[in-house]
CSV table of C-alpha atoms and ligand atoms in Angstrom, one decimal:
chain,number,residue,atom,x,y,z
A,2,UNK,CA,-29.8,71.0,288.4
A,3,UNK,CA,-27.3,73.8,287.3
A,4,UNK,CA,-26.8,74.0,283.5
A,5,UNK,CA,-24.1,75.9,281.6
A,6,UNK,CA,-25.5,76.0,278.1
A,7,UNK,CA,-29.2,76.1,278.6
A,8,UNK,CA,-31.7,78.0,280.8
A,9,UNK,CA,-34.6,76.2,282.2
A,10,UNK,CA,-37.7,77.8,283.7
A,11,UNK,CA,-40.7,76.0,285.1
A,12,UNK,CA,-43.9,78.0,285.6
A,13,UNK,CA,-47.6,77.4,285.3
A,14,UNK,CA,-47.2,73.7,284.3
A,15,UNK,CA,-44.8,74.6,281.5
A,16,UNK,CA,-41.0,73.9,281.3
A,17,UNK,CA,-39.3,76.3,279.0
A,18,UNK,CA,-35.8,75.2,277.9
A,19,UNK,CA,-33.8,77.9,276.2
A,20,UNK,CA,-30.6,77.1,274.3
A,21,UNK,CA,-27.9,79.5,275.5
A,22,UNK,CA,-24.6,79.6,273.7
A,23,UNK,CA,-25.0,83.1,272.2
A,24,UNK,CA,-21.4,83.3,271.0
A,25,UNK,CA,-21.9,80.4,268.7
A,26,UNK,CA,-25.5,81.0,267.7
A,27,UNK,CA,-26.5,78.1,269.9
A,28,UNK,CA,-24.4,75.6,268.0
A,29,UNK,CA,-25.1,72.1,269.4
A,30,UNK,CA,-22.1,70.5,271.1
A,31,UNK,CA,-22.1,67.4,273.2
A,32,UNK,CA,-22.5,69.4,276.4
A,33,UNK,CA,-25.5,71.4,275.2
A,34,UNK,CA,-27.3,68.5,273.7
A,35,UNK,CA,-26.7,66.4,276.9
A,36,UNK,CA,-28.0,69.2,279.0
A,37,UNK,CA,-31.1,69.5,276.7
A,38,UNK,CA,-31.7,65.7,277.1
A,39,UNK,CA,-31.3,65.9,280.9
A,40,UNK,CA,-33.6,68.9,281.2
A,41,UNK,CA,-36.2,67.2,279.0
A,42,UNK,CA,-36.0,64.0,281.1
A,43,UNK,CA,-36.4,66.0,284.3
A,44,UNK,CA,-39.4,67.8,282.8
A,45,UNK,CA,-40.9,64.5,281.6
A,46,UNK,CA,-40.6,63.1,285.2
A,47,UNK,CA,-41.8,66.2,287.0
A,48,UNK,CA,-45.4,66.5,288.2
A,49,UNK,CA,-44.9,70.3,287.9
A,50,UNK,CA,-44.7,70.0,284.1
A,51,UNK,CA,-47.4,69.2,281.6
A,52,UNK,CA,-45.9,70.6,278.4
A,53,UNK,CA,-42.4,71.6,277.3
A,54,UNK,CA,-41.3,74.6,275.1
A,55,UNK,CA,-37.8,74.4,273.5
A,56,UNK,CA,-36.5,77.6,272.2
A,57,UNK,CA,-33.3,79.5,271.4
A,58,UNK,CA,-32.5,83.2,271.0
A,59,UNK,CA,-34.0,85.9,268.8
A,60,UNK,CA,-31.2,85.4,266.3
A,61,UNK,CA,-30.9,81.6,266.4
A,62,UNK,CA,-32.8,78.6,267.6
A,63,UNK,CA,-29.5,76.8,266.7
A,64,UNK,CA,-27.2,77.2,263.8
A,65,UNK,CA,-26.4,73.5,263.6
A,66,UNK,CA,-24.1,71.0,265.3
A,67,UNK,CA,-20.9,72.6,266.5
A,68,UNK,CA,-18.5,72.6,263.5
A,69,UNK,CA,-15.5,73.3,265.7
A,70,UNK,CA,-16.3,70.2,267.8
A,71,UNK,CA,-16.7,68.0,264.7
A,72,UNK,CA,-14.1,69.4,262.3
A,73,UNK,CA,-11.1,67.1,263.3
A,74,UNK,CA,-13.1,64.0,264.0
A,75,UNK,CA,-12.4,60.9,261.9
A,76,UNK,CA,-14.9,58.3,260.6
A,77,UNK,CA,-13.7,56.0,263.4
A,78,UNK,CA,-14.3,58.7,266.1
A,79,UNK,CA,-17.8,59.4,264.8
A,80,UNK,CA,-18.7,55.8,264.6
A,81,UNK,CA,-17.3,54.7,267.9
A,82,UNK,CA,-18.7,57.7,269.7
A,83,UNK,CA,-22.0,57.2,267.9
A,84,UNK,CA,-22.1,61.0,267.6
A,85,UNK,CA,-25.4,62.4,268.8
A,86,UNK,CA,-27.1,59.0,268.5
A,87,UNK,CA,-27.8,58.5,272.2
A,88,UNK,CA,-29.1,62.1,272.5
A,89,UNK,CA,-31.5,61.5,269.6
A,90,UNK,CA,-32.9,58.4,271.3
A,91,UNK,CA,-33.3,60.3,274.6
A,92,UNK,CA,-35.2,63.0,272.9
A,93,UNK,CA,-37.4,60.6,271.0
A,94,UNK,CA,-38.2,58.9,274.3
A,95,UNK,CA,-39.8,62.0,275.9
A,96,UNK,CA,-43.5,61.3,276.4
A,97,UNK,CA,-44.8,64.8,277.2
A,98,UNK,CA,-45.5,67.2,274.3
A,99,UNK,CA,-42.6,69.4,273.2
A,100,UNK,CA,-43.2,72.6,271.2
A,101,UNK,CA,-40.2,74.1,269.3
A,102,UNK,CA,-40.4,77.9,269.3
A,103,UNK,CA,-38.1,78.9,266.5
A,104,UNK,CA,-36.8,82.4,265.9
A,105,UNK,CA,-33.9,83.1,263.5
A,106,UNK,CA,-31.7,80.3,262.3
A,107,UNK,CA,-32.6,76.6,262.6
A,108,UNK,CA,-29.9,75.0,260.5
A,109,UNK,CA,-28.5,71.6,260.2
A,110,UNK,CA,-28.7,69.9,263.7
A,111,UNK,CA,-30.8,73.0,264.8
A,112,UNK,CA,-33.5,72.2,262.2
A,113,UNK,CA,-33.2,68.5,263.1
A,114,UNK,CA,-33.7,69.3,266.8
A,115,UNK,CA,-36.7,71.4,266.0
A,116,UNK,CA,-38.1,68.5,263.9
A,117,UNK,CA,-37.7,66.1,266.8
A,118,UNK,CA,-40.1,68.2,268.8
A,119,UNK,CA,-43.8,67.5,268.4
A,120,UNK,CA,-44.6,70.7,266.4
A,121,UNK,CA,-42.9,73.9,265.5
A,122,UNK,CA,-44.1,77.5,265.9
A,123,UNK,CA,-42.0,79.9,264.0
A,124,UNK,CA,-41.3,83.6,264.2
A,125,UNK,CA,-41.5,85.4,260.9
A,126,UNK,CA,-37.7,85.8,261.1
A,127,UNK,CA,-37.1,82.0,261.2
A,128,UNK,CA,-34.8,80.4,258.6
A,129,UNK,CA,-34.7,76.7,258.2
A,130,UNK,CA,-32.0,74.8,256.3
A,131,UNK,CA,-29.9,71.6,256.0
A,132,UNK,CA,-26.7,73.2,254.8
A,133,UNK,CA,-24.5,70.2,255.7
A,134,UNK,CA,-23.7,69.6,252.0
A,135,UNK,CA,-21.7,72.9,252.0
A,136,UNK,CA,-19.5,71.2,254.6
A,137,UNK,CA,-19.0,68.1,252.5
A,138,UNK,CA,-21.3,66.0,254.6
A,139,UNK,CA,-25.0,65.2,255.0
A,140,UNK,CA,-27.4,65.6,257.9
A,141,UNK,CA,-27.0,63.0,260.7
A,142,UNK,CA,-29.9,63.6,263.0
A,143,UNK,CA,-33.0,63.3,260.7
A,144,UNK,CA,-32.5,66.1,258.1
A,145,UNK,CA,-32.9,63.7,255.3
A,146,UNK,CA,-35.5,61.5,257.0
A,147,UNK,CA,-37.7,63.7,259.1
A,148,UNK,CA,-37.6,66.6,256.7
A,149,UNK,CA,-38.8,64.4,253.8
A,150,UNK,CA,-41.7,63.3,256.0
A,151,UNK,CA,-42.5,66.9,257.0
A,152,UNK,CA,-42.3,68.5,253.5
A,153,UNK,CA,-42.1,65.7,251.0
A,154,UNK,CA,-39.4,64.4,248.7
A,155,UNK,CA,-39.0,67.3,246.3
A,156,UNK,CA,-38.5,70.0,248.8
A,157,UNK,CA,-36.4,67.8,251.1
A,158,UNK,CA,-34.1,67.0,248.1
A,159,UNK,CA,-34.0,70.7,247.2
A,160,UNK,CA,-33.1,71.8,250.7
A,161,UNK,CA,-30.5,69.0,251.3
A,162,UNK,CA,-28.9,69.2,247.8
A,163,UNK,CA,-28.7,73.0,247.5
A,164,UNK,CA,-28.2,73.8,251.2
A,165,UNK,CA,-30.5,76.8,250.7
A,166,UNK,CA,-32.5,78.3,253.6
A,167,UNK,CA,-36.3,78.3,253.8
A,168,UNK,CA,-38.1,81.3,255.3
A,169,UNK,CA,-41.0,81.1,257.7
A,170,UNK,CA,-43.6,81.6,255.1
A,171,UNK,CA,-42.3,78.8,252.9
A,172,UNK,CA,-41.9,76.6,256.0
A,173,UNK,CA,-45.6,77.2,256.8
A,174,UNK,CA,-46.9,76.6,253.3
A,175,UNK,CA,-44.8,73.3,253.1
A,176,UNK,CA,-45.9,72.0,256.4
A,177,UNK,CA,-42.6,72.2,258.3
A,178,UNK,CA,-44.2,74.5,260.9
A,179,UNK,CA,-47.7,74.7,262.2
A,180,UNK,CA,-47.9,78.5,262.8
A,181,UNK,CA,-45.9,81.7,262.0
A,182,UNK,CA,-46.2,84.7,264.2
A,183,UNK,CA,-44.4,88.1,264.5
A,184,UNK,CA,-41.1,87.6,266.3
A,185,UNK,CA,-42.1,89.6,269.3
A,186,UNK,CA,-45.1,87.3,269.8
A,187,UNK,CA,-43.3,84.1,269.5
A,188,UNK,CA,-43.0,83.1,273.2
A,189,UNK,CA,-46.5,84.3,273.9
A,190,UNK,CA,-47.9,82.1,271.1
A,191,UNK,CA,-45.8,79.1,272.2
A,192,UNK,CA,-46.7,79.5,275.9
A,193,UNK,CA,-50.4,79.9,274.9
A,194,UNK,CA,-50.3,76.7,272.9
A,195,UNK,CA,-48.5,75.0,275.8
A,196,UNK,CA,-51.1,76.2,278.3
A,197,UNK,CA,-53.9,74.8,276.1
A,198,UNK,CA,-52.2,71.4,276.0
A,199,UNK,CA,-51.4,71.6,279.8
A,200,UNK,CA,-55.1,71.9,280.5
A,201,UNK,CA,-55.9,68.6,278.9
A,202,UNK,CA,-55.7,65.2,280.4
A,203,UNK,CA,-52.0,64.3,280.3
A,204,UNK,CA,-53.0,60.7,279.6
A,205,UNK,CA,-54.8,61.8,276.4
A,206,UNK,CA,-52.1,64.3,275.4
A,207,UNK,CA,-49.4,61.6,275.8
A,208,UNK,CA,-51.5,59.2,273.8
A,209,UNK,CA,-51.9,61.7,271.0
A,210,UNK,CA,-48.1,62.2,270.8
A,211,UNK,CA,-47.5,58.5,270.9
A,212,UNK,CA,-50.1,57.6,268.2
A,213,UNK,CA,-49.3,60.5,265.8
A,214,UNK,CA,-45.7,59.5,266.0
A,215,UNK,CA,-46.8,55.9,265.2
A,216,UNK,CA,-48.1,57.1,261.9
A,217,UNK,CA,-44.5,57.6,260.8
A,218,UNK,CA,-43.3,54.2,261.9
A,219,UNK,CA,-46.0,51.8,260.7
A,220,UNK,CA,-48.2,51.0,257.7
A,221,UNK,CA,-51.6,52.6,257.8
A,222,UNK,CA,-53.5,49.5,258.9
A,223,UNK,CA,-51.1,48.9,261.8
A,224,UNK,CA,-51.3,52.6,262.8
A,225,UNK,CA,-55.1,52.5,262.8
A,226,UNK,CA,-55.1,49.4,264.9
A,227,UNK,CA,-52.7,51.0,267.3
A,228,UNK,CA,-54.9,54.1,267.5
A,229,UNK,CA,-58.1,52.2,268.0
A,230,UNK,CA,-56.6,50.2,270.9
A,231,UNK,CA,-55.2,53.3,272.5
A,232,UNK,CA,-58.6,55.0,272.1
A,233,UNK,CA,-60.4,52.0,273.7
A,234,UNK,CA,-57.8,52.1,276.5
A,235,UNK,CA,-58.6,55.6,277.4
A,236,UNK,CA,-62.0,54.4,278.5
A,237,UNK,CA,-60.3,52.9,281.5
A,238,UNK,CA,-59.4,56.4,282.7
A,239,UNK,CA,-61.3,58.7,285.1
A,240,UNK,CA,-60.4,61.6,282.8
A,241,UNK,CA,-62.5,60.1,280.0
A,242,UNK,CA,-65.5,59.9,282.4
A,243,UNK,CA,-64.8,63.5,283.5
A,244,UNK,CA,-64.4,64.8,280.0
A,245,UNK,CA,-67.6,63.4,278.7
A,246,UNK,CA,-69.5,64.2,281.9
A,247,UNK,CA,-68.3,67.8,281.7
A,248,UNK,CA,-69.5,68.0,278.0
A,249,UNK,CA,-73.0,66.8,279.1
A,250,UNK,CA,-73.0,69.2,282.1
A,251,UNK,CA,-71.9,72.1,279.9
A,252,UNK,CA,-68.9,72.9,282.1
A,253,UNK,CA,-65.1,72.9,281.9
A,254,UNK,CA,-63.5,69.5,282.5
A,255,UNK,CA,-61.3,69.1,285.5
A,256,UNK,CA,-58.7,66.5,284.4
A,257,UNK,CA,-56.7,64.7,287.1
A,258,UNK,CA,-54.5,62.5,285.0
A,259,UNK,CA,-56.1,59.4,286.4
B,321,HXC,C1,-19.9,76.4,265.4
B,321,HXC,C2,-20.9,78.3,264.7
B,321,HXC,C3,-21.9,77.6,264.0
B,321,HXC,C4,-21.8,76.2,264.0
B,321,HXC,C5,-22.3,79.7,263.8
B,321,HXC,N1,-21.2,79.6,264.6
B,321,HXC,N2,-22.7,78.5,263.5
B,321,HXC,N3,-19.9,77.7,265.4
B,321,HXC,N4,-20.8,75.6,264.7
B,321,HXC,N5,-22.7,75.4,263.4
B,321,HXC,C6,-20.4,80.7,265.2
B,321,HXC,C7,-19.5,81.4,264.1
B,321,HXC,O1,-18.4,80.7,263.9
B,321,HXC,C8,-19.3,82.7,264.8
B,321,HXC,O2,-18.3,82.6,265.8
B,321,HXC,C9,-20.6,83.0,265.5
B,321,HXC,O3,-21.3,81.7,265.7
B,321,HXC,C10,-21.6,83.9,264.8
B,321,HXC,O4,-21.7,83.4,263.5
B,321,HXC,P1,-21.5,84.3,262.1
B,321,HXC,O5,-21.2,83.3,261.0
B,321,HXC,O6,-20.4,85.3,262.4
B,321,HXC,O7,-22.9,84.9,262.0
B,321,HXC,P2,-23.6,85.4,260.6
B,321,HXC,O8,-22.7,86.0,259.7
B,321,HXC,O9,-24.8,86.1,261.1
B,321,HXC,O10,-24.0,84.0,259.9
B,321,HXC,C11,-25.0,83.2,260.5
B,321,HXC,C12,-25.0,81.7,259.9
B,321,HXC,C13,-23.6,81.2,259.8
B,321,HXC,C14,-25.6,81.9,258.4
B,321,HXC,C15,-26.0,80.9,260.7
B,321,HXC,O11,-23.0,81.3,261.1
B,321,HXC,C16,-23.5,79.7,259.4
B,321,HXC,O12,-23.6,79.5,258.2
B,321,HXC,N6,-23.3,78.8,260.3
B,321,HXC,C17,-23.1,77.4,260.0
B,321,HXC,C18,-24.4,76.8,259.7
B,321,HXC,C19,-24.2,75.3,259.3
B,321,HXC,O13,-23.5,75.0,258.4
B,321,HXC,N7,-24.9,74.4,260.1
B,321,HXC,C20,-24.8,73.0,259.9
B,321,HXC,C21,-23.7,72.4,260.8
B,321,HXC,S1,-23.5,70.7,260.5
B,321,HXC,P3,-17.1,83.6,265.9
B,321,HXC,O14,-16.2,83.0,267.0
B,321,HXC,O15,-16.4,83.6,264.5
B,321,HXC,O16,-17.7,84.9,266.2
B,321,HXC,C22,-24.7,69.9,261.4
B,321,HXC,C23,-24.7,68.4,261.3
B,321,HXC,C24,-25.7,67.8,262.3
B,321,HXC,O17,-25.5,70.5,262.0
B,321,HXC,C25,-25.5,66.4,262.4
B,321,HXC,C26,-25.6,65.9,263.8
B,321,HXC,C27,-25.4,64.4,264.0
């Protein structure tokens, strides 16, 4: 499919989706977010893809929702159009692992989009923030909810109330990102992580994504029950037999997603 606001490359089992509105620091408008959703869905359905990397440019992952697109909208417009709601749901429904590789600004909807991915690898130049309060609004795609789950109440309140930016080091120490690397190494690091995931059984990788996400939706006892049943279920797969046989035989497992 031909895209106008993103660039998609598929190689070595990895789909790399690059946000590409350089004139607006990758600000998220309806077109871009719809294209991201379509590319993610295509990657999710493709047997050539086992892991997805979502990235932006060196200067910006994304500097937020497109303020030009939103500025003149009314409450009624936002409500009736359910602004970015269907896109959020489409991204949440992706079953394959998604790594956000963030360089430069990840602000507002950009930070929220990164947090919708399964984990974030940041360049040392990354800057995260929820500056919506400076525009007289609040986040609308998870900046109050997911950020609080990533970094806790105090820092989420600080970020959302002051609108300040968090650098990569602070993002690492507060748990927003899983790794920080020099900007020049960002894509190599993200691709390396994606390759590692791609070498696993996809059934197990999708089960990890599903069960970890469950931890944020359920009480602990329910989550543990869900995990246990999913764990038992994987014993119905050939990949479980292969993984454990390979360990006993002291060789690399050859997973077949069966
Ligand atoms: C539209 C944007 C934009 C945005 C940047 N641009 N961010 N356009 N929407 N969110 C445009 C600028 O207007 C400018 O276009 C060009 O990108 C370069 O930006 P500059 O401001 O000139 O760059 P710089 O001085 O380096 O400053 C970078 C920046 C700043 C600090 C990131 O651009 C900024 O503060 N942007 C807004 C960040 C923000 O408030 N995000 C939250 C949005 S609300 P021109 O044509 O002038 O060159 C949101 C809600 C989500 O995300 C909820 C969804 C449901």
